[in-house]
mmCIF file of C-alpha atoms in Angstrom:
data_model
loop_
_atom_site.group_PDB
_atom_site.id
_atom_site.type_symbol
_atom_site.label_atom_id
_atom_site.label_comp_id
_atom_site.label_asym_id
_atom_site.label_seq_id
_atom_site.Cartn_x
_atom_site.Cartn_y
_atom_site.Cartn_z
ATOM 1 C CA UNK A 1 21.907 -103.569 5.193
ATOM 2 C CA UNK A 2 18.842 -105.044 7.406
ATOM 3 C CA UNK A 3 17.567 -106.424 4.092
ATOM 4 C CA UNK A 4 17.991 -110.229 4.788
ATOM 5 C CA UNK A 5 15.510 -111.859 2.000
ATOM 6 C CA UNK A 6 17.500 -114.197 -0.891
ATOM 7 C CA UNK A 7 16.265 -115.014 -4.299
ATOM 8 C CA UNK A 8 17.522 -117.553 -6.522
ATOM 9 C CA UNK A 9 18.752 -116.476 -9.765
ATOM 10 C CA UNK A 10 17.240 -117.449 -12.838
ATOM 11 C CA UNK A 11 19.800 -115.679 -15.053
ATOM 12 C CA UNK A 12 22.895 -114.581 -13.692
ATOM 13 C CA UNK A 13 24.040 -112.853 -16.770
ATOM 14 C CA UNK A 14 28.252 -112.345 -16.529
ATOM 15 C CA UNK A 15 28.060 -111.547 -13.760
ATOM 16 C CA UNK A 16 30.316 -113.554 -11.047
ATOM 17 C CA UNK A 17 30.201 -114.872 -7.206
ATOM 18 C CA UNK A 18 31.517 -111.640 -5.045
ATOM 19 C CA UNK A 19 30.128 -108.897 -7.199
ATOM 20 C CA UNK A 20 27.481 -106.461 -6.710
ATOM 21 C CA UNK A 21 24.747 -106.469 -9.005
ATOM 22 C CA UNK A 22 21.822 -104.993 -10.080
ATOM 23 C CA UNK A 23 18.889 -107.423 -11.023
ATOM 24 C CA UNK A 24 15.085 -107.426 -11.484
ATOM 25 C CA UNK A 25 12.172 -110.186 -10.266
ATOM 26 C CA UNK A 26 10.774 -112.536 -12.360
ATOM 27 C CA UNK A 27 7.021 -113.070 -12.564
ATOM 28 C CA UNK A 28 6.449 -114.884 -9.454
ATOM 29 C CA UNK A 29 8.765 -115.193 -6.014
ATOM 30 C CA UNK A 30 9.562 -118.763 -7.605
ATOM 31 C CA UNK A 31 11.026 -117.632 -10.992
ATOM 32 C CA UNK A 32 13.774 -116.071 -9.482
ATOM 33 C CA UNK A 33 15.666 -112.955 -10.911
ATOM 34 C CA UNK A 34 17.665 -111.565 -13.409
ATOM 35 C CA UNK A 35 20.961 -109.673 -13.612
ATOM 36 C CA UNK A 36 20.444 -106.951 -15.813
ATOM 37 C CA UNK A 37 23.518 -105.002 -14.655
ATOM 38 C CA UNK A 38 27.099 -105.769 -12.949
ATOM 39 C CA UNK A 39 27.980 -103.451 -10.802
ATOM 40 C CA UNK A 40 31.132 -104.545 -9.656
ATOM 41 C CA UNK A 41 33.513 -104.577 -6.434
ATOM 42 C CA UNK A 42 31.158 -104.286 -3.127
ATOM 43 C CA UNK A 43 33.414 -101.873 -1.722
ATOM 44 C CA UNK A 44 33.631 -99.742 -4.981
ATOM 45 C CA UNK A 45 32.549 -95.404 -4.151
ATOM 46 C CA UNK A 46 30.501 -96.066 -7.448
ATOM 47 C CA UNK A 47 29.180 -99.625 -5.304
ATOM 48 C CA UNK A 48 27.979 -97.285 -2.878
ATOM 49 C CA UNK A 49 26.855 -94.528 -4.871
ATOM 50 C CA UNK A 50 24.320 -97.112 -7.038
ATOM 51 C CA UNK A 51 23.232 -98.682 -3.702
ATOM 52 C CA UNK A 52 21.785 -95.251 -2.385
ATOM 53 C CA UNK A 53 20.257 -94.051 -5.313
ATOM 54 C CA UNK A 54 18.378 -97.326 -5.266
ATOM 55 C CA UNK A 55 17.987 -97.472 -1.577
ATOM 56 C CA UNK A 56 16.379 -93.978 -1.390
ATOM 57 C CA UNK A 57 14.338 -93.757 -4.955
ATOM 58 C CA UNK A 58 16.107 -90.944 -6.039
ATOM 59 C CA UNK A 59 15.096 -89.782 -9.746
ATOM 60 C CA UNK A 60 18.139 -90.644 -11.984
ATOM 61 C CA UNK A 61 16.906 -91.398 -15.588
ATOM 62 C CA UNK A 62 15.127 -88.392 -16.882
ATOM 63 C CA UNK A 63 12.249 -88.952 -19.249
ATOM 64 C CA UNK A 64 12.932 -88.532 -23.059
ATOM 65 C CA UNK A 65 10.582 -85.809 -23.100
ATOM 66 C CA UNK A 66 12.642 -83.746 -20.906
ATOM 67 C CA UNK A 67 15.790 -84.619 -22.628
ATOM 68 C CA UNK A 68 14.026 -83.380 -25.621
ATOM 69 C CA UNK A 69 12.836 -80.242 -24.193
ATOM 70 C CA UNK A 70 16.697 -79.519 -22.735
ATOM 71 C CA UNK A 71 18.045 -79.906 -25.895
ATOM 72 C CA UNK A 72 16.403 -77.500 -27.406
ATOM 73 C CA UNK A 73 16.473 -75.184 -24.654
ATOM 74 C CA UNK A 74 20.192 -75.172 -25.097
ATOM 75 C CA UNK A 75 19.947 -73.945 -28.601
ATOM 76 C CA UNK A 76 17.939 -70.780 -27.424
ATOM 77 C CA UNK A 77 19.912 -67.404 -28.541
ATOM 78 C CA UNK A 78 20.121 -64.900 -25.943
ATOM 79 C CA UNK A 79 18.362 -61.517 -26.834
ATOM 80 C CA UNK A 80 20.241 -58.406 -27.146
ATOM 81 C CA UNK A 81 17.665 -56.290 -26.064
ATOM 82 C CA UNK A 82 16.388 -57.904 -22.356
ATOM 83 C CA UNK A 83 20.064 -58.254 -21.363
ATOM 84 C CA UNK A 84 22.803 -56.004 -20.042
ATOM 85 C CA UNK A 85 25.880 -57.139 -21.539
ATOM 86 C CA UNK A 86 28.116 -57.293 -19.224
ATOM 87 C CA UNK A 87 30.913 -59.720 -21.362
ATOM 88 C CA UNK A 88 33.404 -56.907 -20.800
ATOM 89 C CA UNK A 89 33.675 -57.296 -16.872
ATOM 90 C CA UNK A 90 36.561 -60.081 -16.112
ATOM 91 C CA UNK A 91 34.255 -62.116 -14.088
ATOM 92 C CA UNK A 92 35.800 -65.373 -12.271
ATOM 93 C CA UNK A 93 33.715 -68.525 -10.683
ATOM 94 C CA UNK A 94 35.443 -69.847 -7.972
ATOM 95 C CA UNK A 95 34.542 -73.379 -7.042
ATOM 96 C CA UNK A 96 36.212 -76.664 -5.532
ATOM 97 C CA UNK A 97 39.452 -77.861 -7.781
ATOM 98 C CA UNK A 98 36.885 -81.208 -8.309
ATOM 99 C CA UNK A 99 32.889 -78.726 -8.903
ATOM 100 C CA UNK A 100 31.226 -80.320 -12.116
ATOM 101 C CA UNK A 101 29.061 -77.366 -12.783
ATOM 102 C CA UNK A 102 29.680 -73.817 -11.783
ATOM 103 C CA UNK A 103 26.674 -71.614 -10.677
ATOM 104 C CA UNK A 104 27.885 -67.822 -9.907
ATOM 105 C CA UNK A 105 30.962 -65.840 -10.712
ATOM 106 C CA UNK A 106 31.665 -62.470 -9.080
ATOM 107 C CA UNK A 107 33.716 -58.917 -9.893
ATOM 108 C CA UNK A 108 35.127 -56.447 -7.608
ATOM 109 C CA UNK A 109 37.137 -53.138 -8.222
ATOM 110 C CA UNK A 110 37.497 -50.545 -5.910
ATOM 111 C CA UNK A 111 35.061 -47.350 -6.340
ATOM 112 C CA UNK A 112 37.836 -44.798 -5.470
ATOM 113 C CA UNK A 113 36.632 -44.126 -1.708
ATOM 114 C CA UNK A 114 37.454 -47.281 0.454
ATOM 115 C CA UNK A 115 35.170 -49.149 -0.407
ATOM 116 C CA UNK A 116 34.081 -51.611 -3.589
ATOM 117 C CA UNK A 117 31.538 -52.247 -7.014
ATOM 118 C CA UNK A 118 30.986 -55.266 -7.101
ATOM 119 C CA UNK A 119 28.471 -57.556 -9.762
ATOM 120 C CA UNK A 120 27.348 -60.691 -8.399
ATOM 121 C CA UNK A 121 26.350 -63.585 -11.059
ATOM 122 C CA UNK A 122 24.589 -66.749 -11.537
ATOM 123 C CA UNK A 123 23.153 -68.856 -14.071
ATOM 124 C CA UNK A 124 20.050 -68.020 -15.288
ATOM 125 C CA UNK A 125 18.327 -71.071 -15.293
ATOM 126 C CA UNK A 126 15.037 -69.769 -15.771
ATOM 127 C CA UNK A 127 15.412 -68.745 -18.960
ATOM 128 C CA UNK A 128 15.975 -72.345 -20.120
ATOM 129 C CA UNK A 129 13.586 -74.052 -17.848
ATOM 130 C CA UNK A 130 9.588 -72.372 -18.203
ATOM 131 C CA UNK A 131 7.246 -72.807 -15.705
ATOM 132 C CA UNK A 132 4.736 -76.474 -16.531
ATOM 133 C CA UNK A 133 7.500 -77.466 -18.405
ATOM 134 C CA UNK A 134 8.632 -80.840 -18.863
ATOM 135 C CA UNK A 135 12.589 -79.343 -17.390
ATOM 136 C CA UNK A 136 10.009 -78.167 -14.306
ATOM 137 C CA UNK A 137 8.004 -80.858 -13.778
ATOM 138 C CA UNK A 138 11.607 -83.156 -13.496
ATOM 139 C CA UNK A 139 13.048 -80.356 -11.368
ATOM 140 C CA UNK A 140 10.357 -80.261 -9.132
ATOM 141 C CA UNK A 141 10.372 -84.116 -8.168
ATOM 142 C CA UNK A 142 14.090 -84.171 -7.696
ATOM 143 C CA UNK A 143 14.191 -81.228 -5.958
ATOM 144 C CA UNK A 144 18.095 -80.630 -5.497
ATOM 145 C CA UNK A 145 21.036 -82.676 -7.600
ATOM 146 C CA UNK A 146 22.747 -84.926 -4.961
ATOM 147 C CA UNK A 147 26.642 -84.999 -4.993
ATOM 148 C CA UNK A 148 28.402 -88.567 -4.269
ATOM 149 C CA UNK A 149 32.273 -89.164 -4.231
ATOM 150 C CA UNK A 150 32.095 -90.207 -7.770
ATOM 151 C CA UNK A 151 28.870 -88.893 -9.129
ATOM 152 C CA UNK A 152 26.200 -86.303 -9.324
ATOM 153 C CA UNK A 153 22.815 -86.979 -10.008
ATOM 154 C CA UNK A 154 21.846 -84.041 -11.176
ATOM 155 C CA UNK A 155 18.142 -82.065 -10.898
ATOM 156 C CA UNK A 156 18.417 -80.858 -14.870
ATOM 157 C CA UNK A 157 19.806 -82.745 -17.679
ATOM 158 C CA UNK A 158 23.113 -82.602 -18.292
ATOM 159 C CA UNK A 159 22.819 -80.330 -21.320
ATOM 160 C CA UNK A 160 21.971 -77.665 -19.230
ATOM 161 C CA UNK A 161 23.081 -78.823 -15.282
ATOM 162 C CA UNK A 162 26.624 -79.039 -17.197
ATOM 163 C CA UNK A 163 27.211 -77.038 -19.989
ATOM 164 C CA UNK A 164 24.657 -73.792 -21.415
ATOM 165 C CA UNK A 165 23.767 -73.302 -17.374
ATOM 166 C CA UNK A 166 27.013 -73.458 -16.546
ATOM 167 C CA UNK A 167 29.559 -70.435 -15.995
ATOM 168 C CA UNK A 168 32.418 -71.835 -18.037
ATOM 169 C CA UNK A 169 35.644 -69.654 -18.897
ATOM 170 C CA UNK A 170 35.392 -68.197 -22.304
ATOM 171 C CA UNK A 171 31.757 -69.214 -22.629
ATOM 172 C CA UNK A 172 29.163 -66.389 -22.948
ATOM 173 C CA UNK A 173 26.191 -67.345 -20.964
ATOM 174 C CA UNK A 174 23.039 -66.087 -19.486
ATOM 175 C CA UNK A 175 23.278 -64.884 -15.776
ATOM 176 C CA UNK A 176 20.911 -63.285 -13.270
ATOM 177 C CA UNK A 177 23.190 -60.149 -12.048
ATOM 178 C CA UNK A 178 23.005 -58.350 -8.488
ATOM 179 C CA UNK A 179 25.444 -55.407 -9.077
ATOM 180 C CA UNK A 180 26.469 -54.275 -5.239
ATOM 181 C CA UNK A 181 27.868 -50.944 -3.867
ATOM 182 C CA UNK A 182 29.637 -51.989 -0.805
ATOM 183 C CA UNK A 183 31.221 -48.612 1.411
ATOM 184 C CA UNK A 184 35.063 -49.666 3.156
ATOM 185 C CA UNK A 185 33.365 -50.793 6.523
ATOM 186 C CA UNK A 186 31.297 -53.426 4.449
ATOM 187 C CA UNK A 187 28.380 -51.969 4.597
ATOM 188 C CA UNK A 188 25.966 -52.377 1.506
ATOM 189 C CA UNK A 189 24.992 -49.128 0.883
ATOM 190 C CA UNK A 190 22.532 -50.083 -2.563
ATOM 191 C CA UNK A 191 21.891 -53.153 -5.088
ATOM 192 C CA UNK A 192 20.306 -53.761 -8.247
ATOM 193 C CA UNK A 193 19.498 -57.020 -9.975
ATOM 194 C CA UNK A 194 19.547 -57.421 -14.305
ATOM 195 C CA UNK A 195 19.195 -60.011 -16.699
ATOM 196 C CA UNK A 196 22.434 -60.161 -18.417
ATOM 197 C CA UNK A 197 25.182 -61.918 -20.784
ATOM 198 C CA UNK A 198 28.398 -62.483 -19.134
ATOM 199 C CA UNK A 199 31.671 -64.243 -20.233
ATOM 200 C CA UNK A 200 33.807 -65.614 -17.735
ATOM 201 C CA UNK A 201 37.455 -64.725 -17.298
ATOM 202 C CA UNK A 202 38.411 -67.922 -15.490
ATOM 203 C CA UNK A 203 37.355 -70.648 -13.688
ATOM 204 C CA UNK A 204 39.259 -70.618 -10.541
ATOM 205 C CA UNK A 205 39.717 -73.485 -7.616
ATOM 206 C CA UNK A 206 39.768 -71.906 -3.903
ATOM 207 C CA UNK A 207 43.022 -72.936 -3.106
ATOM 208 C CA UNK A 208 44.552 -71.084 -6.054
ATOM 209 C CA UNK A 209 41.899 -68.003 -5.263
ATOM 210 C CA UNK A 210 43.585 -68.218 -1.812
ATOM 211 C CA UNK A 211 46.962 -68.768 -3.013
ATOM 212 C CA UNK A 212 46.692 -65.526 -5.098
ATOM 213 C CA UNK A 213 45.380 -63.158 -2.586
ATOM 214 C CA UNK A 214 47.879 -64.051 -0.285
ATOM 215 C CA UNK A 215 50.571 -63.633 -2.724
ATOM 216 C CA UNK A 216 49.356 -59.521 -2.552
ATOM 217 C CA UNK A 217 48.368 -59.343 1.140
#
């Protein structure tokens, strides 16, 4: 917003008078610039999304080696013998009605004496992204994926960030598993952590997770 320098444009592309746009210098201060993109209305959540990636350098495009290197991560099979197969537990993930990914799932039954066994999961990312990796090296200079009202920018490419490394109903997928022994005052009386396979039951908003424990409370 304090930005108050003006180019003339050498090429404005289709782009119209009122519209946001995205455009790149010319040679010299003198050439002008060029629209290379139309963004659109000002006012727009995707206006404002664009403006702040752009504003704040953060990593969007991912190199084609790293796309490369996800895709064929995706395509790994999951070995039956370094796993405990847990497909046979009816694991949920509950997440916000609007998540686009969905990281850990949990289970819970009682254990006949107040209190509960439960198994903890979430994706096991790294088993599809190696250390010095290309997927690591990207990781590591984005950090975090950032969330915007009609975005994410995500810190893996979407073949993984959105699908294989994501806990999807009906999908059998590789999970990091933390199976708990809680006693009835909630205390945690022992833990364990596996490699495993799970498949999740159902992918579940919070409101209807709510909704449904009220219904037997």
């Amino acid at each position: 917003k304090r930005t108050r320098q003006s180019s003339p444009i050498a090429d404005l592309g289709s782009a119209e008078p009122g519209q946001l746009v995205l455009a790149e210098p010319g040679r010299t201060p003198r050439s002008g610039v060029k629209v290379v993109e139309v963004l659109g209305d000002p006012l727009a959540p995707k206006s404002f999304s664009l403006i702040a990636i752009h504003k704040y350098g953060i990593p969007h495009v991912f190199r084609e080696e790293a796309l490369a290197e996800a895709e064929a991560a995706a395509k790994l099979p999951l070995s039956e013998q370094d796993r405990e197969d847990l497909r046979h537990l009816p694991i949920v993930a509950i997440d916000p009605v609007d998540a686009r990914d969905h990281d850990d799932a949990i289970w819970a039954e009682p254990d006949g004496e107040g209190g509960f066994y439960a198994v903890v999961a979430i994706a096991d990312v790294s088993f599809y992204v190696r250390p010095g990796s290309e997927l690591d090296r990207e990781a590591r200079a984005r950090g975090n994926s950032v969330y915007f009202p009609d975005r994410v920018v995500p810190m893996l490419p979407e073949e993984l960030s959105a699908d294989i490394c994501s806990l999807k109903e009906g999908q059998v997928r590789a999970a990091m598993a933390c199976h708990l022994k809680i006693t009835k005052d909630g205390t945690l009386k022992s833990w364990r952590f596996t490699r495993a396979k799970i498949c999740v039951a159902a992918n579940i908003a919070y409101e209807d997770a709510q909704a449904a424990i009220d219904a037997v409370t």
